[in-house]
XYZ file of N, CA and C in Angstrom:
699
model
N 13.495 12.317 -14.672
C 14.334 13.271 -13.961
C 14.497 12.878 -12.507
N 13.411 12.480 -11.868
C 13.465 12.118 -10.455
C 14.327 10.880 -10.246
N 14.118 9.877 -11.062
C 14.812 8.610 -10.844
C 16.266 8.642 -11.306
N 16.721 9.746 -11.897
C 18.135 9.849 -12.281
C 19.018 10.201 -11.094
N 18.402 10.475 -9.946
C 19.167 10.803 -8.740
C 19.675 9.511 -8.106
N 20.951 9.254 -8.246
C 21.535 8.001 -7.763
C 21.584 7.906 -6.249
N 21.336 9.000 -5.553
C 21.386 8.977 -4.090
C 20.064 8.518 -3.473
N 19.024 8.417 -4.284
C 17.744 7.938 -3.771
C 17.785 6.432 -3.571
N 17.145 5.965 -2.510
C 17.026 4.519 -2.315
C 16.040 3.959 -3.335
N 16.028 2.656 -3.460
C 15.131 2.003 -4.430
C 13.679 2.405 -4.182
N 13.229 2.277 -2.931
C 11.830 2.570 -2.617
C 11.510 4.038 -2.830
N 12.400 4.934 -2.412
C 12.156 6.367 -2.562
C 12.080 6.757 -4.034
N 12.972 6.193 -4.847
C 12.964 6.498 -6.283
C 11.667 6.025 -6.923
N 11.215 4.834 -6.549
C 9.967 4.308 -7.105
C 8.772 5.180 -6.704
N 8.720 5.550 -5.432
C 7.595 6.345 -4.946
C 7.576 7.731 -5.578
N 8.721 8.417 -5.563
C 8.774 9.776 -6.104
C 8.586 9.769 -7.625
N 9.143 8.756 -8.293
C 8.924 8.641 -9.732
C 7.461 8.426 -10.064
N 6.787 7.608 -9.243
C 5.359 7.364 -9.451
C 4.527 8.611 -9.238
N 4.867 9.381 -8.216
C 4.132 10.617 -7.961
C 4.325 11.613 -9.100
N 5.548 11.707 -9.620
C 5.807 12.617 -10.734
C 5.041 12.180 -11.976
N 4.947 10.874 -12.173
C 4.261 10.340 -13.353
C 2.769 10.678 -13.343
N 2.198 10.889 -12.159
C 0.765 11.187 -12.044
C 0.357 12.417 -12.831
N 1.303 13.309 -13.102
C 0.985 14.526 -13.840
C 0.274 14.211 -15.154
N 0.696 13.148 -15.830
C 0.116 12.804 -17.125
C -1.389 12.597 -17.065
N -1.847 11.743 -16.157
C -3.286 11.464 -16.074
C -4.056 12.648 -15.502
N -3.418 13.427 -14.634
C -4.058 14.646 -14.141
C -4.384 15.566 -15.316
N -3.439 15.734 -16.228
C -3.655 16.608 -17.382
C -4.726 16.039 -18.312
N -4.755 14.712 -18.457
C -5.770 14.092 -19.311
C -7.171 14.339 -18.754
N -7.358 14.021 -17.477
C -8.701 14.095 -16.897
C -9.162 15.528 -16.651
N -8.244 16.415 -16.339
C -8.642 17.781 -16.006
C -8.696 18.693 -17.227
N -8.023 18.317 -18.283
C -7.952 19.196 -19.463
C -8.707 18.631 -20.667
N -9.374 17.494 -20.501
C -10.230 16.977 -21.560
C -9.513 16.299 -22.711
N -8.372 15.673 -22.434
C -7.641 14.962 -23.481
C -8.163 13.536 -23.640
N -7.652 12.847 -24.641
C -8.038 11.458 -24.893
C -6.842 10.546 -24.640
N -7.042 9.510 -23.853
C -5.985 8.555 -23.530
C -6.448 7.158 -23.918
N -5.659 6.472 -24.728
C -6.050 5.156 -25.227
C -6.391 4.193 -24.102
N -5.553 4.128 -23.099
C -5.773 3.143 -22.038
C -7.062 3.431 -21.266
N -7.321 4.692 -20.973
C -8.559 5.046 -20.289
C -9.787 4.774 -21.139
N -9.649 4.920 -22.456
C -10.788 4.709 -23.347
C -11.186 3.243 -23.480
N -10.387 2.341 -22.915
C -10.802 0.936 -22.906
C -12.076 0.764 -22.081
N -12.393 1.720 -21.215
C -13.631 1.667 -20.434
C -14.867 1.857 -21.305
N -14.684 2.290 -22.553
C -15.814 2.466 -23.463
C -16.554 1.161 -23.721
N -15.926 0.039 -23.381
C -16.576 -1.250 -23.588
C -17.887 -1.331 -22.798
N -17.965 -0.626 -21.669
C -19.210 -0.610 -20.893
C -20.332 0.025 -21.696
N -20.029 1.132 -22.376
C -21.023 1.792 -23.206
C -21.451 0.936 -24.376
N -20.515 0.185 -24.927
C -20.856 -0.717 -26.034
C -21.767 -1.841 -25.555
N -21.500 -2.366 -24.357
C -22.349 -3.428 -23.818
C -23.760 -2.928 -23.534
N -23.895 -1.656 -23.222
C -25.211 -1.079 -22.943
C -25.864 -0.496 -24.199
N -25.210 -0.694 -25.347
C -25.732 -0.229 -26.646
C -25.853 1.286 -26.724
N -25.058 2.001 -25.943
C -25.035 3.456 -26.042
C -24.100 3.908 -27.155
N -23.123 3.064 -27.496
C -22.247 3.286 -28.643
C -22.105 1.968 -29.385
N -21.762 2.032 -30.656
C -21.562 0.819 -31.436
C -20.157 0.266 -31.249
N -20.011 -1.038 -31.465
C -18.697 -1.655 -31.341
C -17.717 -1.085 -32.361
N -18.228 -0.810 -33.582
C -17.374 -0.230 -34.604
C -16.877 1.148 -34.213
N -17.766 1.953 -33.629
C -17.378 3.295 -33.179
C -16.341 3.208 -32.062
N -16.516 2.245 -31.168
C -15.554 2.076 -30.082
C -14.179 1.704 -30.626
N -14.123 0.730 -31.518
C -12.841 0.308 -32.085
C -12.205 1.426 -32.904
N -13.052 2.193 -33.611
C -12.539 3.328 -34.358
C -11.918 4.372 -33.452
N -12.580 4.635 -32.322
C -12.038 5.564 -31.336
C -10.702 5.063 -30.809
N -10.635 3.793 -30.473
C -9.380 3.236 -29.969
C -8.251 3.415 -30.967
N -8.530 3.143 -32.246
C -7.488 3.240 -33.270
C -7.003 4.682 -33.430
N -7.954 5.611 -33.513
C -7.594 7.022 -33.698
C -6.822 7.550 -32.491
N -7.295 7.224 -31.296
C -6.648 7.732 -30.086
C -5.276 7.094 -29.896
N -5.133 5.806 -30.208
C -3.822 5.145 -30.106
C -2.822 5.842 -31.011
N -3.221 6.105 -32.248
C -2.331 6.780 -33.192
C -2.043 8.205 -32.728
N -3.080 8.904 -32.257
C -2.883 10.265 -31.758
C -1.942 10.308 -30.570
N -2.096 9.360 -29.647
C -1.183 9.286 -28.503
C 0.246 9.012 -28.947
N 0.408 8.144 -29.949
C 1.753 7.848 -30.469
C 2.392 9.101 -31.066
N 1.636 9.821 -31.895
C 2.177 11.027 -32.510
C 2.526 12.079 -31.451
N 1.657 12.201 -30.444
C 1.942 13.148 -29.366
C 3.193 12.769 -28.592
N 3.359 11.474 -28.338
C 4.534 11.005 -27.602
C 5.812 11.261 -28.399
N 5.766 10.996 -29.704
C 6.952 11.222 -30.538
C 7.278 12.712 -30.638
N 6.243 13.554 -30.671
C 6.478 14.994 -30.656
C 7.146 15.407 -29.345
N 6.689 14.826 -28.245
C 7.298 15.123 -26.940
C 8.762 14.696 -26.920
N 9.076 13.539 -27.508
C 10.465 13.087 -27.586
C 11.310 14.110 -28.344
N 10.787 14.599 -29.470
C 11.526 15.579 -30.271
C 11.761 16.872 -29.489
N 10.746 17.337 -28.780
C 10.869 18.586 -28.019
C 11.845 18.426 -26.850
N 11.733 17.321 -26.130
C 12.631 17.075 -24.996
C 14.074 16.953 -25.482
N 14.253 16.269 -26.610
C 15.602 16.119 -27.160
C 16.170 17.459 -27.600
N 15.352 18.256 -28.304
C 15.815 19.557 -28.791
C 16.128 20.511 -27.645
N 15.408 20.347 -26.527
C 15.632 21.205 -25.361
C 16.791 20.717 -24.492
N 17.416 19.597 -24.868
C 18.549 19.020 -24.137
C 18.213 18.753 -22.677
N 16.990 18.299 -22.432
C 16.579 17.974 -21.066
C 17.407 16.811 -20.515
N 17.814 15.904 -21.384
C 18.567 14.740 -20.916
C 19.980 15.097 -20.480
N 20.424 16.332 -20.728
C 21.734 16.763 -20.242
C 21.709 17.040 -18.737
N 20.511 17.194 -18.169
C 20.419 17.567 -16.763
C 20.989 16.478 -15.851
N 21.370 16.905 -14.658
C 22.042 16.032 -13.684
C 23.308 15.442 -14.307
N 24.061 16.310 -14.995
C 25.334 15.939 -15.618
C 25.176 14.774 -16.594
N 24.040 14.742 -17.293
C 23.800 13.691 -18.273
C 23.204 12.420 -17.699
N 23.014 12.398 -16.376
C 22.438 11.199 -15.754
C 21.012 10.966 -16.218
N 20.317 12.039 -16.573
C 18.951 11.875 -17.074
C 18.949 11.081 -18.374
N 19.930 11.328 -19.242
C 20.034 10.564 -20.480
C 20.357 9.104 -20.237
N 21.270 8.853 -19.316
C 21.605 7.466 -18.963
C 20.391 6.749 -18.379
N 19.624 7.457 -17.561
C 18.417 6.872 -16.973
C 17.400 6.544 -18.058
N 17.285 7.403 -19.066
C 16.358 7.138 -20.171
C 16.710 5.829 -20.876
N 17.993 5.600 -21.069
C 18.436 4.341 -21.688
C 18.149 3.165 -20.764
N 18.413 3.343 -19.474
C 18.177 2.272 -18.502
C 16.704 1.906 -18.425
N 15.826 2.911 -18.438
C 14.385 2.660 -18.382
C 13.948 1.873 -19.615
N 14.398 2.298 -20.795
C 14.033 1.601 -22.026
C 14.543 0.166 -22.018
N 15.772 -0.023 -21.555
C 16.348 -1.370 -21.495
C 15.532 -2.281 -20.587
N 15.161 -1.758 -19.413
C 14.399 -2.562 -18.453
C 13.021 -2.913 -18.981
N 12.447 -2.066 -19.827
C 11.107 -2.310 -20.344
C 11.100 -3.258 -21.542
N 12.209 -3.385 -22.225
C 12.262 -4.241 -23.408
C 12.800 -5.632 -23.077
N 13.601 -5.750 -22.029
C 14.295 -7.007 -21.729
C 13.405 -8.177 -21.317
N 12.310 -7.989 -20.570
C 11.502 -9.153 -20.142
C 10.859 -9.880 -21.317
N 10.350 -11.069 -21.048
C 9.657 -11.838 -22.083
C 8.365 -11.124 -22.483
N 7.884 -11.446 -23.698
C 6.669 -10.805 -24.208
C 5.490 -11.097 -23.285
N 5.405 -12.325 -22.787
C 4.286 -12.696 -21.926
C 4.333 -11.937 -20.603
N 5.535 -11.742 -20.064
C 5.673 -10.953 -18.838
C 5.180 -9.528 -19.055
N 5.575 -8.942 -20.186
C 5.133 -7.577 -20.506
C 3.619 -7.516 -20.679
N 3.041 -8.554 -21.276
C 1.595 -8.621 -21.476
C 0.861 -8.586 -20.137
N 1.306 -9.407 -19.193
C 0.643 -9.440 -17.885
C 0.887 -8.154 -17.101
N 2.052 -7.559 -17.274
C 2.295 -6.254 -16.645
C 1.378 -5.195 -17.254
N 1.076 -5.350 -18.534
C 0.136 -4.441 -19.180
C -1.266 -4.583 -18.620
N -1.670 -5.825 -18.344
C -2.987 -6.055 -17.733
C -3.069 -5.355 -16.379
N -2.070 -5.590 -15.545
C -2.071 -5.010 -14.207
C -2.028 -3.481 -14.265
N -1.251 -2.966 -15.204
C -1.155 -1.514 -15.342
C -2.516 -0.892 -15.587
N -3.244 -1.406 -16.576
C -4.473 -0.719 -16.947
C -5.622 -0.983 -15.981
N -5.505 -1.995 -15.142
C -6.460 -2.116 -14.040
C -6.335 -0.883 -13.151
N -5.104 -0.523 -12.808
C -4.874 0.645 -11.962
C -5.265 1.936 -12.671
N -4.881 2.061 -13.942
C -5.178 3.297 -14.676
C -6.689 3.504 -14.788
N -7.423 2.453 -15.147
C -8.862 2.598 -15.340
C -9.589 2.816 -14.021
N -9.078 2.250 -12.947
C -9.657 2.558 -11.645
C -9.414 4.022 -11.291
N -8.237 4.535 -11.647
C -7.958 5.957 -11.420
C -8.890 6.829 -12.257
N -9.164 6.412 -13.487
C -10.088 7.161 -14.344
C -11.486 7.161 -13.737
N -11.918 6.023 -13.204
C -13.230 5.954 -12.562
C -13.278 6.878 -11.344
N -12.196 6.944 -10.596
C -12.144 7.883 -9.473
C -12.285 9.308 -9.995
N -11.617 9.589 -11.110
C -11.714 10.919 -11.695
C -13.126 11.266 -12.110
N -13.859 10.285 -12.673
C -15.250 10.519 -13.059
C -16.136 10.773 -11.839
N -15.782 10.142 -10.731
C -16.581 10.299 -9.516
C -16.294 11.613 -8.797
N -15.148 12.238 -9.109
C -14.742 13.453 -8.413
C -15.633 14.629 -8.798
N -15.752 15.577 -7.900
C -16.580 16.750 -8.126
C -15.771 18.032 -8.243
N -14.466 17.944 -8.087
C -13.618 19.122 -8.211
C -12.264 18.703 -8.749
N -11.476 19.680 -9.193
C -10.127 19.387 -9.686
C -9.286 18.768 -8.573
N -9.413 19.300 -7.369
C -8.644 18.765 -6.244
C -9.006 17.306 -5.986
N -10.295 16.969 -6.083
C -10.732 15.581 -5.912
C -10.072 14.684 -6.947
N -10.051 15.125 -8.197
C -9.470 14.332 -9.278
C -7.986 14.074 -9.017
N -7.259 15.134 -8.682
C -5.815 15.006 -8.465
C -5.531 14.064 -7.308
N -6.209 14.259 -6.190
C -5.971 13.421 -5.017
C -6.330 11.968 -5.293
N -7.434 11.735 -5.997
C -7.860 10.374 -6.277
C -6.939 9.625 -7.214
N -6.272 10.347 -8.093
C -5.379 9.734 -9.073
C -4.060 9.287 -8.447
N -3.604 9.987 -7.415
C -2.242 9.809 -6.915
C -1.897 8.371 -6.540
N -2.731 7.719 -5.735
C -2.362 6.402 -5.228
C -2.347 5.311 -6.304
N -3.421 5.133 -7.095
C -3.377 4.051 -8.078
C -2.305 4.237 -9.146
N -2.078 5.475 -9.590
C -1.056 5.688 -10.621
C 0.344 5.511 -10.038
N 0.569 6.049 -8.859
C 1.871 5.844 -8.206
C 2.147 4.365 -7.996
N 1.105 3.611 -7.665
C 1.275 2.178 -7.417
C 1.710 1.436 -8.678
N 1.061 1.711 -9.810
C 1.430 0.956 -11.014
C 2.830 1.331 -11.491
N 3.218 2.584 -11.342
C 4.569 2.981 -11.741
C 5.600 2.349 -10.813
N 5.349 2.390 -9.516
C 6.289 1.827 -8.554
C 6.477 0.329 -8.755
N 5.425 -0.353 -9.209
C 5.495 -1.803 -9.426
C 6.082 -2.164 -10.781
N 6.342 -1.181 -11.630
C 6.966 -1.473 -12.918
C 6.032 -2.058 -13.945
N 4.738 -1.765 -13.851
C 3.789 -2.263 -14.844
C 3.955 -1.500 -16.163
N 3.364 -2.027 -17.229
C 3.613 -1.492 -18.565
C 2.408 -0.745 -19.126
N 2.620 0.525 -19.436
C 1.589 1.399 -19.978
C 1.991 1.755 -21.409
N 1.208 1.322 -22.379
C 1.641 1.445 -23.775
C 1.858 2.892 -24.183
N 1.029 3.818 -23.702
C 1.171 5.215 -24.105
C 2.417 5.832 -23.474
N 2.650 5.548 -22.202
C 3.879 6.032 -21.572
C 5.100 5.480 -22.304
N 5.021 4.212 -22.697
C 6.148 3.593 -23.390
C 6.362 4.158 -24.782
N 5.305 4.754 -25.370
C 5.478 5.430 -26.657
C 6.427 6.612 -26.528
N 6.582 7.118 -25.297
C 7.566 8.175 -25.026
C 8.868 7.591 -24.487
N 8.780 6.772 -23.439
C 9.989 6.296 -22.764
C 10.927 5.527 -23.688
N 10.372 4.667 -24.539
C 11.233 3.821 -25.365
C 11.911 4.598 -26.488
N 11.187 5.405 -27.286
C 11.897 6.234 -28.270
C 12.875 7.213 -27.611
N 12.523 7.730 -26.424
C 13.438 8.638 -25.731
C 14.723 7.913 -25.361
N 14.595 6.675 -24.915
C 15.779 5.884 -24.604
C 16.624 5.615 -25.838
N 15.962 5.351 -26.963
C 16.692 5.105 -28.208
C 17.421 6.369 -28.660
N 16.760 7.519 -28.581
C 17.406 8.784 -28.939
C 18.614 9.039 -28.043
N 18.453 8.791 -26.740
C 19.564 8.999 -25.801
C 20.731 8.080 -26.143
N 20.428 6.857 -26.496
C 21.477 5.899 -26.864
C 22.202 6.338 -28.132
N 21.430 6.777 -29.134
C 22.026 7.141 -30.422
C 22.786 8.460 -30.371
N 22.459 9.302 -29.408
C 23.123 10.610 -29.323
C 24.274 10.625 -28.325
N 24.661 9.455 -27.826
C 25.921 9.338 -27.111
C 25.900 9.493 -25.614
N 24.727 9.404 -24.979
C 24.711 9.446 -23.521
C 25.314 8.158 -22.972
N 25.887 8.237 -21.790
C 26.546 7.078 -21.188
C 25.566 5.938 -20.999
N 25.999 4.735 -21.351
C 25.143 3.567 -21.196
C 25.090 3.168 -19.729
N 23.953 2.659 -19.270
C 23.857 2.219 -17.868
C 24.734 1.005 -17.630
N 25.424 0.995 -16.506
C 26.314 -0.131 -16.202
C 25.495 -1.377 -15.878
N 25.971 -2.516 -16.331
C 25.334 -3.788 -16.025
C 24.074 -4.077 -16.784
N 23.763 -3.294 -17.807
C 22.543 -3.508 -18.590
C 22.898 -3.663 -20.063
N 22.187 -4.528 -20.752
C 22.420 -4.765 -22.166
C 21.556 -3.811 -22.979
N 22.103 -2.654 -23.303
C 21.351 -1.631 -24.015
C 21.164 -1.961 -25.493
N 21.726 -3.088 -25.961
C 21.564 -3.454 -27.370
C 20.109 -3.747 -27.712
N 19.282 -4.048 -26.712
C 17.868 -4.342 -26.971
C 17.079 -3.081 -27.297
N 17.652 -1.919 -27.008
C 16.956 -0.653 -27.266
C 17.091 -0.335 -28.751
N 16.070 -0.688 -29.500
C 16.047 -0.532 -30.952
C 14.598 -0.362 -31.386
N 14.383 -0.085 -32.662
C 13.019 0.026 -33.168
C 12.286 -1.298 -32.990
N 12.970 -2.407 -33.256
C 12.358 -3.726 -33.068
C 11.974 -3.941 -31.610
N 12.865 -3.552 -30.702
C 12.583 -3.695 -29.278
C 11.408 -2.846 -28.839
N 11.302 -1.652 -29.404
C 10.179 -0.772 -29.076
C 8.860 -1.403 -29.502
N 8.808 -1.923 -30.732
C 7.590 -2.568 -31.228
C 7.250 -3.801 -30.404
N 8.263 -4.538 -29.985
C 8.098 -5.736 -29.156
C 7.379 -5.388 -27.859
N 7.851 -4.335 -27.186
C 7.238 -3.937 -25.913
C 5.835 -3.390 -26.117
N 5.681 -2.473 -27.067
C 4.399 -1.790 -27.219
C 3.301 -2.740 -27.671
N 3.645 -3.764 -28.456
C 2.626 -4.743 -28.859
C 2.090 -5.489 -27.648
N 2.997 -5.920 -26.764
C 2.573 -6.638 -25.558
C 1.819 -5.721 -24.605
N 2.338 -4.504 -24.413
C 1.702 -3.570 -23.482
C 0.316 -3.162 -23.966
N 0.167 -2.933 -25.272
C -1.127 -2.518 -25.810
C -2.186 -3.596 -25.599
N -1.856 -4.830 -25.952
C -2.823 -5.913 -25.786
C -3.131 -6.154 -24.309
N -2.108 -6.110 -23.472
C -2.334 -6.273 -22.036
C -3.189 -5.158 -21.465
N -2.941 -3.930 -21.901
C -3.746 -2.790 -21.437
C -5.202 -2.948 -21.832
N -5.475 -3.451 -23.046
C -6.861 -3.664 -23.479
C -7.545 -4.682 -22.584
N -6.860 -5.795 -22.311
C -7.446 -6.831 -21.460
C -7.686 -6.284 -20.045
N -6.685 -5.615 -19.488
C -6.816 -5.107 -18.128
C -7.915 -4.076 -17.985
N -7.988 -3.136 -18.937
C -8.978 -2.074 -18.834
C -10.368 -2.490 -19.259
N -10.465 -3.161 -20.423
C -11.775 -3.498 -20.974
C -12.440 -4.637 -20.215
N -11.672 -5.673 -19.870
C -12.265 -6.866 -19.249
C -12.268 -6.771 -17.725
N -11.102 -6.506 -17.135
C -10.998 -6.558 -15.682
C -11.606 -5.344 -14.985
N -11.806 -4.249 -15.715
C -12.447 -3.088 -15.107
C -13.762 -2.764 -15.821
N -13.706 -2.496 -17.124
C -14.911 -2.099 -17.850
C -16.026 -3.120 -17.780
N -15.759 -4.348 -18.236
C -16.794 -5.386 -18.213
C -17.111 -5.839 -16.798
N -16.111 -5.851 -15.937
C -16.347 -6.288 -14.560
C -17.328 -5.352 -13.855
N -17.129 -4.060 -13.976
C -18.032 -3.115 -13.327
C -19.393 -3.090 -14.012
N -19.421 -3.234 -15.323
C -20.710 -3.339 -16.029
C -21.503 -4.517 -15.474
N -20.828 -5.619 -15.195
C -21.498 -6.826 -14.713
C -21.976 -6.664 -13.274
N -21.086 -6.248 -12.378
C -21.446 -6.238 -10.957
C -22.388 -5.104 -10.594
N -22.458 -4.074 -11.400
C -23.338 -2.961 -11.068
C -24.746 -3.137 -11.616
N -25.025 -4.318 -12.172
C -26.392 -4.658 -12.497
C -26.912 -4.174 -13.824
N -26.053 -3.680 -14.716
C -26.528 -3.197 -16.011
C -27.020 -4.337 -16.907
N -26.685 -5.557 -16.510
C -27.094 -6.722 -17.295
C -28.450 -7.255 -16.847
N -29.031 -6.695 -15.788
C -30.221 -7.298 -15.175
C -31.378 -7.423 -16.159
N -31.565 -6.381 -16.999
C -32.701 -6.415 -17.908
C -32.496 -7.366 -19.078
N -31.323 -7.990 -19.145
C -31.049 -8.949 -20.218
C -31.278 -10.391 -19.761
N -31.695 -10.543 -18.504
C -32.094 -11.864 -18.031
C -30.949 -12.824 -17.757
N -29.751 -12.310 -17.498
C -28.631 -13.216 -17.253
C -28.874 -14.062 -16.017
N -29.535 -13.486 -15.010
C -29.814 -14.222 -13.801
C -31.254 -14.723 -13.761
N -31.925 -14.629 -14.876
C -33.305 -15.088 -14.896
C -34.242 -14.020 -14.376
N -35.447 -14.399 -14.035
C -36.485 -13.462 -13.604
C -36.025 -12.676 -12.380
N -36.159 -11.371 -12.477
C -35.759 -10.524 -11.358
C -34.383 -9.958 -11.484
N -33.528 -10.629 -12.291
C -32.195 -10.107 -12.532
C -31.332 -10.112 -11.280
N -30.237 -9.358 -11.353
C -29.247 -9.348 -10.264
C -29.778 -8.644 -9.029
N -30.781 -7.789 -9.196
C -31.270 -7.032 -8.052
C -32.410 -7.722 -7.311
N -32.728 -8.940 -7.720
C -33.845 -9.652 -7.089
C -33.517 -9.965 -5.632
């Protein structure tokens, strides 16, 4: 809705769109929901033997599917409520433009954008865990989430909504964005993006944040990785 305003400059649209997007993670962390990308941090618990690897992978699978079903339900509700008619239909055109921009890059580009995305998301989740109040959680989430949205990184769960929403907008006759090849917005295109984003999100969250913090915070010391005395010697 925010980015459908054609009078906004590029930077303003990116910033305001990123701030609006923060609502999603605020609701997850403050209301006790499960988010696939944030759950990639469970790898730390698996490394410390607090949970089993099978249980972790099972959680990821269930939550990924649950997030997909929730996103598709949201698409149905938004479509039925004719939200895309707002701003004289510009919201629908923007939905198509967003989907087109997310499907058009190469698979490898999307993969690396997925890595960068979940580094920011998981750092925001860690800030949320460190917070002691709802206000702390909300304030801590704003900058990292706004940053990844403004930079155009790829979040598989967000794309479970944005891409089907763009396809619905395209199929229901909203004006196509000028200068963009909307033919890529299809079921195949959606699967293409989400496969790259999902794998990139796992690498970014599990390895670059989960395992990285497990390593540097000394949880490996009792396993003798650094020899006698461990990392705290």
